[in-house]
């Protein structure tokens, strides 16, 4: 490699490390933090003592902490020596009492790092476990040693419910993927794993009472009860609740493959392979239905110790109900005026079953109906308004609207989506009913191979929204820290970086993937449901195309924009140069990508996108030079540029260029007569 | 990136693809192959029909074949349409009968690819499954489509026993790692997974009869019986036998933690954390010992359906036996003259137990004793001589000497290690007793994170030795194909490339790892047991240093040497230029690595190695220029160069430079008066 290229590369890659030395890369950001002076140096003499009464789950977490520290520092700690009596400890952990993994448990901690002394104290071990994660994020190094910088942190969560939902139905998500996602959740202090387990496309839990549910209602891919127990124990050890969801009465095709008598229309059913909203719906008027659910929920209530049980309830299209004369008669006879009321009747019956099994019912917005008692919890996917309405009416709720990480939106949108924004009109009591939120990973367009790169790192930003004070909302700072935390997340076992690279190697049919990486790091998949527009996806689609390695926040574009924002603020020449380097890189990549794709049909579809990126980079480079020297464009010039770049904004192979909006903005800024922002 | 660098990179990386288009990248190479003309083009219209009577395991293998084809081609095959009745199929599979996963089953297949028509036929589905793997290795692409090149293959294994042993004791190897290794084995047509399950450092199977074995004899990491069954079913579906090993009477500390009465010395025992040969040995003179093993092997015989049961038997140091007066008296009384005879007595008793449970006994060399019947199988780790001796005496055997993949030897050594070399003195009958061989992955210096990169791709070369005709032994051609197959192996789920890159990111504390990669791809870990020389490793060592990402066949050095050999043969200018590019890359990397390591203590120890590599590359560059122009060195000049480079041959941080030997050879070639080879 040539020296000049080397320097260029080092410049580009050093953005992180430059800012890193100036600032901590914690995520979620703590409630209170006071930076100190000096360092706690890590060496073989580290001695950790634990005082107090933690639950037994603390020990394995501490061992994992030592192992992770050992892996990263390459120091071979001898466990028998490191874990010591408190009197000789250089790192002292004090835990008041044993914690319980349930909603509202104390998760606070206080961490003090001094030269030669670390003190971590908490009410329960759950807090101390969060403190250990904070330490791992703080770990730094220089040429001679690893260290924790001195500081003081007083930390506690803003919301008690900080969840991640994974849809394991539309595509099955293998057990080990679930497990390492739980580790990643723990790394960013999340505490609810919501497991979406039944859908039109698959029923994913072994039922011993109704074995045809998993045997016929899936493609053979489901979790055995032993595996479910394994995951629950795994999560519990990491301070995470496991809440199952069985989605009824709609989204229920898979139930009916084995048990067609549950449906509201006679016939045979097969597991759905397309995506969308389908007709098969549970018959709420049939007494046998409730006998079935009596037995089913009794079995699942025993399998899942978590006190909340999610019954879904979303997107019931009512088609089968409307067409079924028996159901229509039942509604007339019982004064039920709408499908919504009928669903409320259904939910009322379910509620009794759940209560009998000691469970609290939670469901999506649609279950909200004033006839149901205030003990149920509304899980809001439709919007903050509907959530606030239920809070006003006395219901507790959890927000997922705005946290749909399957929709390829930029992370900043999720980040700024506050369950309780500053301008909230709710009163204090109503506010207390907003329990928190959940990132939701719906699985139409992910497989076990790609799902990690769709969940992470973005979910870390949602974790921060739910944990940190509302005032922590600087988007640029979030993106800067996210870039660093993203790398650390890899240590939890998630495959978000690894599998993406493997997918690129498969696409390139070789080890040399650089031009594809440069392209993929600068483009984004189409947002919302737009990817579905180009073809009708099924559960069998390979999801191995270039669009599947494009990320919702194109990492190089994010870094580029951070440089621009810094340049705007500080007129820093370095930031300007770095921007120019990115533009050069995108521009030069055209030929490199062409060479890579020229004999490879798998890359062919992305060629126009590579061309567009290069042309847009060239335009942007000119505009930046102009911007830097303060030369404005006339209205006619502005128009001409707009026309030139508009054609570069066409989606290609289900991808688009985030640079386009940036450049369009820049064109606006450069228009004569308009003020610079 | 600069254009010049780009071209350089493309040149460097195109070695594979250049040769690739000329030659097939099959591994193991088939018995007979006739290359045809034209291609079978793959598109949505692919239709596959199956005729005959395969076992039900064939269907899931065929589905995985289609999925893998779909992932790589990005073509969304609709499974219901692809699998069709035979009459309309463009790919026809004919299987005569259902196969059984046991030693000696028919695994042959015939594959014919014509334009528009593929025919795959076999006696059992095991053969057809191998044929599908061959097809996946043949898959190629151009700018317009994916295709299989036309050819005809008649293929069958040379040896019936083609195994991989994984030691899951010294470091525990997680379940999913075991599973994806089984997939990788299937990809290279191996058929025995030998699972080393008990050791001084851990007992790794749940025993319901003697639960203290796994509870106290491990660090809590073991396989449950349900997981064992899962692995057996998983392997069986892929045509692979699962043979357990319980290593006794030595290497048995872990048994005694829970059951000290088994030992030949009174006392309490704890799980060993160091490595080596230790004293704790089963007491073969105690009747209770055999009562224990009666129950234990009955349980394990039922758990593992495989007919062979491995009882280890290696490296019994006899210390506890020598010191135990009761044992000494027993030996006198029974005319047992040596510890070896005592072990034979022990094995004789074990044999009865195994036979009662319908198992054939297999063990390491040490179990070989003429008093034992000819039904036992000798697993040879000591050498080919001892294997041949047992064959002459009528015993069947399996070779592992020469296949110790934990020892960081070059792959070519394993590759050329033929269980039945051309000069073998054995007669035909004796030869028939050599069943095959096994690669052995001992786990002192691997964790679940790194084990895949130690097993693969090298084990594919051993797979070829055991499958392909003895005449297939061109080392350069093996390395060329291995580089390509290595990439495809990633699709089986193994993490050999992925985890190595993640480990490099952790070492670099950033995304930019290129200088470390350049270094790591040019250096090798110390061979044999030399890594243990620098420090006393334990089971708790992190194994996350630079040496842990260095590979036993430094991939760039291997490519460099291939270029040199090609240049020697053909005087190809391209090969010469490519060599020079590698030398430039290594030389230039010095400064880049320095920049990367300058503020990173984790990389510090590798700095001298990077310096040595650069200096050696500079020397080699000069010598190559000289070699190219035919200028010789005097004896004095030769000597001076030797002195100059000798100091670059010093091990650094448990690594060395394979380039050294190459350069030393070159110096020899250039010496005046000596002939060029």
PDB file of N, CA and C in Angstrom, chain A residues 1 3 5-6 13 70-71 78-80 141-144 146 226 273 483 486-487 490 495 498-499 501 505-507 509-512 540 542 544 591-592 598-601 604, chain B residues 3 5-6 13 71 78-80 141-144 146 226 273 449 483 486-487 490 495 498-499 501 505-507 509-512 540 542 544 588 591-592 598-601 604:
ATOM      1  N   UNK A   1       0.843  -1.209   0.000  1.00  0.00           N
ATOM      2  CA  UNK A   1       0.000   0.000   0.000  1.00  0.00           C
ATOM      3  C   UNK A   1       0.873   1.251   0.000  1.00  0.00           C
ATOM      4  N   UNK A   3       2.235   4.970   0.719  1.00  0.00           N
ATOM      5  CA  UNK A   3       2.284   5.807   1.906  1.00  0.00           C
ATOM      6  C   UNK A   3       1.125   6.821   1.962  1.00  0.00           C
ATOM      7  N   UNK A   5      -1.792   6.735   0.587  1.00  0.00           N
ATOM      8  CA  UNK A   5      -3.066   6.095   0.882  1.00  0.00           C
ATOM      9  C   UNK A   5      -3.151   5.750   2.351  1.00  0.00           C
ATOM     10  N   UNK A   6      -2.038   5.295   2.853  1.00  0.00           N
ATOM     11  CA  UNK A   6      -1.985   4.960   4.268  1.00  0.00           C
ATOM     12  C   UNK A   6      -2.386   6.157   5.117  1.00  0.00           C
ATOM     13  N   UNK A  13      -9.798   6.927   9.562  1.00  0.00           N
ATOM     14  CA  UNK A  13     -10.153   6.033  10.656  1.00  0.00           C
ATOM     15  C   UNK A  13      -9.862   6.612  12.027  1.00  0.00           C
ATOM     16  N   UNK A  70     -10.108  -9.636  30.647  1.00  0.00           N
ATOM     17  CA  UNK A  70      -8.931 -10.427  30.330  1.00  0.00           C
ATOM     18  C   UNK A  70      -8.750 -10.539  28.818  1.00  0.00           C
ATOM     19  N   UNK A  71      -9.834 -10.840  28.111  1.00  0.00           N
ATOM     20  CA  UNK A  71      -9.774 -10.943  26.647  1.00  0.00           C
ATOM     21  C   UNK A  71      -9.270  -9.642  26.039  1.00  0.00           C
ATOM     22  N   UNK A  78      -5.659 -14.714  37.090  1.00  0.00           N
ATOM     23  CA  UNK A  78      -5.924 -15.984  37.756  1.00  0.00           C
ATOM     24  C   UNK A  78      -7.134 -15.768  38.658  1.00  0.00           C
ATOM     25  N   UNK A  79      -8.235 -16.465  38.307  1.00  0.00           N
ATOM     26  CA  UNK A  79      -9.508 -16.163  38.972  1.00  0.00           C
ATOM     27  C   UNK A  79      -9.425 -16.344  40.486  1.00  0.00           C
ATOM     28  N   UNK A  80      -8.748 -17.373  40.907  1.00  0.00           N
ATOM     29  CA  UNK A  80      -8.662 -17.627  42.345  1.00  0.00           C
ATOM     30  C   UNK A  80      -7.987 -16.468  43.073  1.00  0.00           C
ATOM     31  N   UNK A 141      -6.878   2.471  26.836  1.00  0.00           N
ATOM     32  CA  UNK A 141      -5.497   1.975  26.794  1.00  0.00           C
ATOM     33  C   UNK A 141      -4.559   3.059  26.278  1.00  0.00           C
ATOM     34  N   UNK A 142      -3.301   2.926  26.597  1.00  0.00           N
ATOM     35  CA  UNK A 142      -2.275   3.746  25.963  1.00  0.00           C
ATOM     36  C   UNK A 142      -1.139   2.812  25.576  1.00  0.00           C
ATOM     37  N   UNK A 143       0.035   3.357  25.349  1.00  0.00           N
ATOM     38  CA  UNK A 143       1.095   2.467  24.848  1.00  0.00           C
ATOM     39  C   UNK A 143       1.657   1.531  25.920  1.00  0.00           C
ATOM     40  N   UNK A 144       1.354   1.844  27.179  1.00  0.00           N
ATOM     41  CA  UNK A 144       1.957   1.041  28.239  1.00  0.00           C
ATOM     42  C   UNK A 144       0.990   0.195  29.059  1.00  0.00           C
ATOM     43  N   UNK A 146      -3.503  -0.691  30.176  1.00  0.00           N
ATOM     44  CA  UNK A 146      -4.951  -0.463  30.124  1.00  0.00           C
ATOM     45  C   UNK A 146      -5.381   0.237  31.404  1.00  0.00           C
ATOM     46  N   UNK A 226     -37.359 -26.975  26.816  1.00  0.00           N
ATOM     47  CA  UNK A 226     -36.064 -26.947  27.503  1.00  0.00           C
ATOM     48  C   UNK A 226     -35.240 -25.742  27.048  1.00  0.00           C
ATOM     49  N   UNK A 273     -46.595 -18.012   3.768  1.00  0.00           N
ATOM     50  CA  UNK A 273     -45.215 -17.654   3.412  1.00  0.00           C
ATOM     51  C   UNK A 273     -45.077 -16.219   2.917  1.00  0.00           C
ATOM     52  N   UNK A 483     -20.805   4.805  17.547  1.00  0.00           N
ATOM     53  CA  UNK A 483     -19.763   4.226  16.701  1.00  0.00           C
ATOM     54  C   UNK A 483     -18.756   3.443  17.543  1.00  0.00           C
ATOM     55  N   UNK A 486     -20.691   0.414  19.355  1.00  0.00           N
ATOM     56  CA  UNK A 486     -20.957  -0.600  18.330  1.00  0.00           C
ATOM     57  C   UNK A 486     -19.851  -1.654  18.297  1.00  0.00           C
ATOM     58  N   UNK A 487     -18.639  -1.188  18.402  1.00  0.00           N
ATOM     59  CA  UNK A 487     -17.493  -2.099  18.350  1.00  0.00           C
ATOM     60  C   UNK A 487     -17.444  -2.975  19.605  1.00  0.00           C
ATOM     61  N   UNK A 490     -19.685  -6.064  19.884  1.00  0.00           N
ATOM     62  CA  UNK A 490     -19.236  -7.305  19.257  1.00  0.00           C
ATOM     63  C   UNK A 490     -18.767  -8.318  20.304  1.00  0.00           C
ATOM     64  N   UNK A 495     -23.386 -10.815  16.050  1.00  0.00           N
ATOM     65  CA  UNK A 495     -22.688 -11.019  14.785  1.00  0.00           C
ATOM     66  C   UNK A 495     -22.963  -9.859  13.822  1.00  0.00           C
ATOM     67  N   UNK A 498     -19.573  -9.031  12.044  1.00  0.00           N
ATOM     68  CA  UNK A 498     -19.016 -10.252  11.450  1.00  0.00           C
ATOM     69  C   UNK A 498     -19.843 -10.804  10.303  1.00  0.00           C
ATOM     70  N   UNK A 499     -21.135 -10.974  10.555  1.00  0.00           N
ATOM     71  CA  UNK A 499     -21.949 -11.607   9.516  1.00  0.00           C
ATOM     72  C   UNK A 499     -22.099 -10.713   8.300  1.00  0.00           C
ATOM     73  N   UNK A 501     -19.822  -8.782   7.119  1.00  0.00           N
ATOM     74  CA  UNK A 501     -18.609  -8.959   6.318  1.00  0.00           C
ATOM     75  C   UNK A 501     -18.634 -10.298   5.590  1.00  0.00           C
ATOM     76  N   UNK A 505     -18.369 -11.035   1.659  1.00  0.00           N
ATOM     77  CA  UNK A 505     -17.446 -11.988   1.018  1.00  0.00           C
ATOM     78  C   UNK A 505     -18.220 -12.935   0.100  1.00  0.00           C
ATOM     79  N   UNK A 506     -19.396 -13.346   0.551  1.00  0.00           N
ATOM     80  CA  UNK A 506     -20.204 -14.237  -0.287  1.00  0.00           C
ATOM     81  C   UNK A 506     -20.631 -13.516  -1.566  1.00  0.00           C
ATOM     82  N   UNK A 507     -21.057 -12.268  -1.420  1.00  0.00           N
ATOM     83  CA  UNK A 507     -21.449 -11.482  -2.600  1.00  0.00           C
ATOM     84  C   UNK A 507     -20.270 -11.299  -3.557  1.00  0.00           C
ATOM     85  N   UNK A 509     -17.593 -13.166  -3.692  1.00  0.00           N
ATOM     86  CA  UNK A 509     -16.956 -14.439  -4.031  1.00  0.00           C
ATOM     87  C   UNK A 509     -15.435 -14.350  -3.846  1.00  0.00           C
ATOM     88  N   UNK A 510     -15.035 -13.691  -2.767  1.00  0.00           N
ATOM     89  CA  UNK A 510     -13.603 -13.541  -2.527  1.00  0.00           C
ATOM     90  C   UNK A 510     -13.358 -12.807  -1.222  1.00  0.00           C
ATOM     91  N   UNK A 511     -12.096 -12.757  -0.844  1.00  0.00           N
ATOM     92  CA  UNK A 511     -11.722 -12.083   0.398  1.00  0.00           C
ATOM     93  C   UNK A 511     -11.702 -10.567   0.233  1.00  0.00           C
ATOM     94  N   UNK A 512     -11.477 -10.133  -0.992  1.00  0.00           N
ATOM     95  CA  UNK A 512     -11.326  -8.690  -1.235  1.00  0.00           C
ATOM     96  C   UNK A 512     -12.698  -8.055  -1.435  1.00  0.00           C
ATOM     97  N   UNK A 540     -39.118 -17.410   2.088  1.00  0.00           N
ATOM     98  CA  UNK A 540     -38.043 -18.186   1.463  1.00  0.00           C
ATOM     99  C   UNK A 540     -37.008 -17.319   0.745  1.00  0.00           C
ATOM    100  N   UNK A 542     -33.824 -15.213  -0.091  1.00  0.00           N
ATOM    101  CA  UNK A 542     -32.508 -15.425   0.540  1.00  0.00           C
ATOM    102  C   UNK A 542     -32.006 -14.246   1.380  1.00  0.00           C
ATOM    103  N   UNK A 544     -29.864 -11.964   0.791  1.00  0.00           N
ATOM    104  CA  UNK A 544     -28.403 -11.992   0.713  1.00  0.00           C
ATOM    105  C   UNK A 544     -27.890 -11.012  -0.327  1.00  0.00           C
ATOM    106  N   UNK A 591     -14.746   3.308  -9.937  1.00  0.00           N
ATOM    107  CA  UNK A 591     -13.968   2.432 -10.805  1.00  0.00           C
ATOM    108  C   UNK A 591     -13.609   1.124 -10.103  1.00  0.00           C
ATOM    109  N   UNK A 592     -13.335   1.222  -8.818  1.00  0.00           N
ATOM    110  CA  UNK A 592     -12.974   0.037  -8.059  1.00  0.00           C
ATOM    111  C   UNK A 592     -14.165  -0.919  -7.978  1.00  0.00           C
ATOM    112  N   UNK A 598     -17.555  -6.364 -12.347  1.00  0.00           N
ATOM    113  CA  UNK A 598     -17.619  -6.560 -13.796  1.00  0.00           C
ATOM    114  C   UNK A 598     -17.881  -8.007 -14.190  1.00  0.00           C
ATOM    115  N   UNK A 599     -17.422  -8.943 -13.379  1.00  0.00           N
ATOM    116  CA  UNK A 599     -17.649 -10.348 -13.750  1.00  0.00           C
ATOM    117  C   UNK A 599     -18.475 -11.069 -12.695  1.00  0.00           C
ATOM    118  N   UNK A 600     -19.341 -10.308 -12.043  1.00  0.00           N
ATOM    119  CA  UNK A 600     -20.071 -10.869 -10.902  1.00  0.00           C
ATOM    120  C   UNK A 600     -21.527 -10.419 -10.911  1.00  0.00           C
ATOM    121  N   UNK A 601     -22.379 -11.299 -11.383  1.00  0.00           N
ATOM    122  CA  UNK A 601     -23.797 -10.965 -11.535  1.00  0.00           C
ATOM    123  C   UNK A 601     -24.445 -10.567 -10.201  1.00  0.00           C
ATOM    124  N   UNK A 604     -24.065  -6.842  -9.851  1.00  0.00           N
ATOM    125  CA  UNK A 604     -24.460  -6.053 -11.028  1.00  0.00           C
ATOM    126  C   UNK A 604     -25.534  -5.011 -10.717  1.00  0.00           C
TER     127      UNK A 604
ATOM    128  N   UNK B   3      -5.686   5.402  -7.087  1.00  0.00           N
ATOM    129  CA  UNK B   3      -5.822   4.463  -8.196  1.00  0.00           C
ATOM    130  C   UNK B   3      -4.713   3.400  -8.196  1.00  0.00           C
ATOM    131  N   UNK B   5      -2.907   2.273  -5.798  1.00  0.00           N
ATOM    132  CA  UNK B   5      -3.079   1.295  -4.728  1.00  0.00           C
ATOM    133  C   UNK B   5      -4.164   0.311  -5.088  1.00  0.00           C
ATOM    134  N   UNK B   6      -5.204   0.857  -5.668  1.00  0.00           N
ATOM    135  CA  UNK B   6      -6.310   0.014  -6.103  1.00  0.00           C
ATOM    136  C   UNK B   6      -5.804  -1.089  -7.027  1.00  0.00           C
ATOM    137  N   UNK B  13      -5.177  -9.495  -5.056  1.00  0.00           N
ATOM    138  CA  UNK B  13      -6.330 -10.311  -4.719  1.00  0.00           C
ATOM    139  C   UNK B  13      -6.855 -11.156  -5.878  1.00  0.00           C
ATOM    140  N   UNK B  71     -28.910 -18.392  -1.289  1.00  0.00           N
ATOM    141  CA  UNK B  71     -28.142 -17.346  -0.606  1.00  0.00           C
ATOM    142  C   UNK B  71     -27.023 -16.838  -1.513  1.00  0.00           C
ATOM    143  N   UNK B  78     -38.557 -20.675  -5.139  1.00  0.00           N
ATOM    144  CA  UNK B  78     -39.773 -21.070  -4.431  1.00  0.00           C
ATOM    145  C   UNK B  78     -39.706 -22.578  -4.246  1.00  0.00           C
ATOM    146  N   UNK B  79     -39.593 -22.995  -2.963  1.00  0.00           N
ATOM    147  CA  UNK B  79     -39.315 -24.406  -2.690  1.00  0.00           C
ATOM    148  C   UNK B  79     -40.368 -25.328  -3.278  1.00  0.00           C
ATOM    149  N   UNK B  80     -41.619 -24.929  -3.184  1.00  0.00           N
ATOM    150  CA  UNK B  80     -42.684 -25.789  -3.699  1.00  0.00           C
ATOM    151  C   UNK B  80     -42.520 -26.017  -5.199  1.00  0.00           C
ATOM    152  N   UNK B 141     -19.714 -18.031 -11.441  1.00  0.00           N
ATOM    153  CA  UNK B 141     -20.546 -16.917 -11.899  1.00  0.00           C
ATOM    154  C   UNK B 141     -19.808 -16.115 -12.950  1.00  0.00           C
ATOM    155  N   UNK B 142     -20.551 -15.404 -13.776  1.00  0.00           N
ATOM    156  CA  UNK B 142     -19.960 -14.398 -14.650  1.00  0.00           C
ATOM    157  C   UNK B 142     -20.809 -13.136 -14.537  1.00  0.00           C
ATOM    158  N   UNK B 143     -20.723 -12.236 -15.492  1.00  0.00           N
ATOM    159  CA  UNK B 143     -21.439 -10.969 -15.302  1.00  0.00           C
ATOM    160  C   UNK B 143     -22.948 -11.110 -15.483  1.00  0.00           C
ATOM    161  N   UNK B 144     -23.371 -12.221 -16.075  1.00  0.00           N
ATOM    162  CA  UNK B 144     -24.796 -12.362 -16.350  1.00  0.00           C
ATOM    163  C   UNK B 144     -25.527 -13.442 -15.567  1.00  0.00           C
ATOM    164  N   UNK B 146     -25.188 -17.230 -12.785  1.00  0.00           N
ATOM    165  CA  UNK B 146     -24.472 -18.278 -12.046  1.00  0.00           C
ATOM    166  C   UNK B 146     -24.571 -19.579 -12.829  1.00  0.00           C
ATOM    167  N   UNK B 226     -29.640 -34.103  26.546  1.00  0.00           N
ATOM    168  CA  UNK B 226     -30.505 -33.640  25.444  1.00  0.00           C
ATOM    169  C   UNK B 226     -29.669 -32.984  24.353  1.00  0.00           C
ATOM    170  N   UNK B 273      -6.138 -26.961  36.175  1.00  0.00           N
ATOM    171  CA  UNK B 273      -6.173 -25.811  35.271  1.00  0.00           C
ATOM    172  C   UNK B 273      -4.889 -25.651  34.457  1.00  0.00           C
ATOM    173  N   UNK B 449     -14.003 -19.260  20.740  1.00  0.00           N
ATOM    174  CA  UNK B 449     -13.828 -18.127  19.825  1.00  0.00           C
ATOM    175  C   UNK B 449     -12.829 -18.432  18.712  1.00  0.00           C
ATOM    176  N   UNK B 483      -7.451 -22.176  -0.591  1.00  0.00           N
ATOM    177  CA  UNK B 483      -7.743 -20.750  -0.446  1.00  0.00           C
ATOM    178  C   UNK B 483      -9.180 -20.450  -0.884  1.00  0.00           C
ATOM    179  N   UNK B 486     -11.697 -22.474   1.500  1.00  0.00           N
ATOM    180  CA  UNK B 486     -11.721 -21.783   2.790  1.00  0.00           C
ATOM    181  C   UNK B 486     -12.858 -20.766   2.860  1.00  0.00           C
ATOM    182  N   UNK B 487     -13.027 -20.042   1.779  1.00  0.00           N
ATOM    183  CA  UNK B 487     -14.071 -19.014   1.719  1.00  0.00           C
ATOM    184  C   UNK B 487     -15.458 -19.648   1.735  1.00  0.00           C
ATOM    185  N   UNK B 490     -17.012 -20.845   5.015  1.00  0.00           N
ATOM    186  CA  UNK B 490     -17.691 -19.855   5.853  1.00  0.00           C
ATOM    187  C   UNK B 490     -19.212 -20.018   5.793  1.00  0.00           C
ATOM    188  N   UNK B 495     -16.789 -19.998  12.098  1.00  0.00           N
ATOM    189  CA  UNK B 495     -16.436 -18.604  12.380  1.00  0.00           C
ATOM    190  C   UNK B 495     -14.937 -18.382  12.199  1.00  0.00           C
ATOM    191  N   UNK B 498     -14.511 -14.926  10.398  1.00  0.00           N
ATOM    192  CA  UNK B 498     -15.228 -13.885  11.141  1.00  0.00           C
ATOM    193  C   UNK B 498     -14.643 -13.586  12.505  1.00  0.00           C
ATOM    194  N   UNK B 499     -14.445 -14.653  13.287  1.00  0.00           N
ATOM    195  CA  UNK B 499     -13.976 -14.425  14.655  1.00  0.00           C
ATOM    196  C   UNK B 499     -12.555 -13.889  14.679  1.00  0.00           C
ATOM    197  N   UNK B 501     -11.304 -11.852  12.543  1.00  0.00           N
ATOM    198  CA  UNK B 501     -11.385 -10.411  12.292  1.00  0.00           C
ATOM    199  C   UNK B 501     -11.903  -9.677  13.529  1.00  0.00           C
ATOM    200  N   UNK B 505     -10.197  -6.695  15.595  1.00  0.00           N
ATOM    201  CA  UNK B 505     -10.819  -5.419  15.970  1.00  0.00           C
ATOM    202  C   UNK B 505     -10.662  -5.167  17.468  1.00  0.00           C
ATOM    203  N   UNK B 506     -10.802  -6.244  18.247  1.00  0.00           N
ATOM    204  CA  UNK B 506     -10.642  -6.074  19.695  1.00  0.00           C
ATOM    205  C   UNK B 506      -9.205  -5.671  20.028  1.00  0.00           C
ATOM    206  N   UNK B 507      -8.250  -6.312  19.377  1.00  0.00           N
ATOM    207  CA  UNK B 507      -6.845  -5.959  19.609  1.00  0.00           C
ATOM    208  C   UNK B 507      -6.569  -4.514  19.210  1.00  0.00           C
ATOM    209  N   UNK B 509      -8.802  -2.145  18.921  1.00  0.00           N
ATOM    210  CA  UNK B 509      -9.737  -1.213  19.541  1.00  0.00           C
ATOM    211  C   UNK B 509     -10.345  -0.277  18.503  1.00  0.00           C
ATOM    212  N   UNK B 510     -10.649  -0.825  17.340  1.00  0.00           N
ATOM    213  CA  UNK B 510     -11.221   0.007  16.280  1.00  0.00           C
ATOM    214  C   UNK B 510     -11.570  -0.825  15.069  1.00  0.00           C
ATOM    215  N   UNK B 511     -12.208  -0.182  14.114  1.00  0.00           N
ATOM    216  CA  UNK B 511     -12.612  -0.878  12.891  1.00  0.00           C
ATOM    217  C   UNK B 511     -11.429  -1.054  11.938  1.00  0.00           C
ATOM    218  N   UNK B 512     -10.467  -0.170  12.047  1.00  0.00           N
ATOM    219  CA  UNK B 512      -9.354  -0.176  11.105  1.00  0.00           C
ATOM    220  C   UNK B 512      -8.282  -1.148  11.583  1.00  0.00           C
ATOM    221  N   UNK B 540      -7.440 -20.593  32.065  1.00  0.00           N
ATOM    222  CA  UNK B 540      -8.018 -19.260  32.220  1.00  0.00           C
ATOM    223  C   UNK B 540      -7.352 -18.200  31.339  1.00  0.00           C
ATOM    224  N   UNK B 542      -6.517 -15.776  28.380  1.00  0.00           N
ATOM    225  CA  UNK B 542      -7.512 -15.209  27.466  1.00  0.00           C
ATOM    226  C   UNK B 542      -7.346 -15.647  26.005  1.00  0.00           C
ATOM    227  N   UNK B 544      -6.132 -14.164  23.461  1.00  0.00           N
ATOM    228  CA  UNK B 544      -6.645 -13.072  22.635  1.00  0.00           C
ATOM    229  C   UNK B 544      -5.506 -12.184  22.143  1.00  0.00           C
ATOM    230  N   UNK B 588       6.280  -1.962   3.484  1.00  0.00           N
ATOM    231  CA  UNK B 588       5.559  -0.722   3.787  1.00  0.00           C
ATOM    232  C   UNK B 588       4.725  -0.811   5.049  1.00  0.00           C
ATOM    233  N   UNK B 591       5.654   0.875   8.897  1.00  0.00           N
ATOM    234  CA  UNK B 591       5.270   2.192   9.390  1.00  0.00           C
ATOM    235  C   UNK B 591       3.788   2.232   9.760  1.00  0.00           C
ATOM    236  N   UNK B 592       2.992   1.552   8.966  1.00  0.00           N
ATOM    237  CA  UNK B 592       1.550   1.530   9.229  1.00  0.00           C
ATOM    238  C   UNK B 592       1.249   0.814  10.538  1.00  0.00           C
ATOM    239  N   UNK B 598       1.229   2.354  18.131  1.00  0.00           N
ATOM    240  CA  UNK B 598       1.980   3.324  18.927  1.00  0.00           C
ATOM    241  C   UNK B 598       1.283   3.684  20.235  1.00  0.00           C
ATOM    242  N   UNK B 599      -0.039   3.649  20.251  1.00  0.00           N
ATOM    243  CA  UNK B 599      -0.740   4.013  21.488  1.00  0.00           C
ATOM    244  C   UNK B 599      -1.580   2.850  22.009  1.00  0.00           C
ATOM    245  N   UNK B 600      -1.122   1.633  21.715  1.00  0.00           N
ATOM    246  CA  UNK B 600      -1.944   0.470  22.026  1.00  0.00           C
ATOM    247  C   UNK B 600      -1.077  -0.653  22.602  1.00  0.00           C
ATOM    248  N   UNK B 601      -1.126  -0.771  23.906  1.00  0.00           N
ATOM    249  CA  UNK B 601      -0.278  -1.755  24.597  1.00  0.00           C
ATOM    250  C   UNK B 601      -0.544  -3.187  24.128  1.00  0.00           C
ATOM    251  N   UNK B 604       1.764  -3.865  21.243  1.00  0.00           N
ATOM    252  CA  UNK B 604       3.160  -3.522  21.473  1.00  0.00           C
ATOM    253  C   UNK B 604       4.119  -4.693  21.262  1.00  0.00           C
TER     254      UNK B 604
END
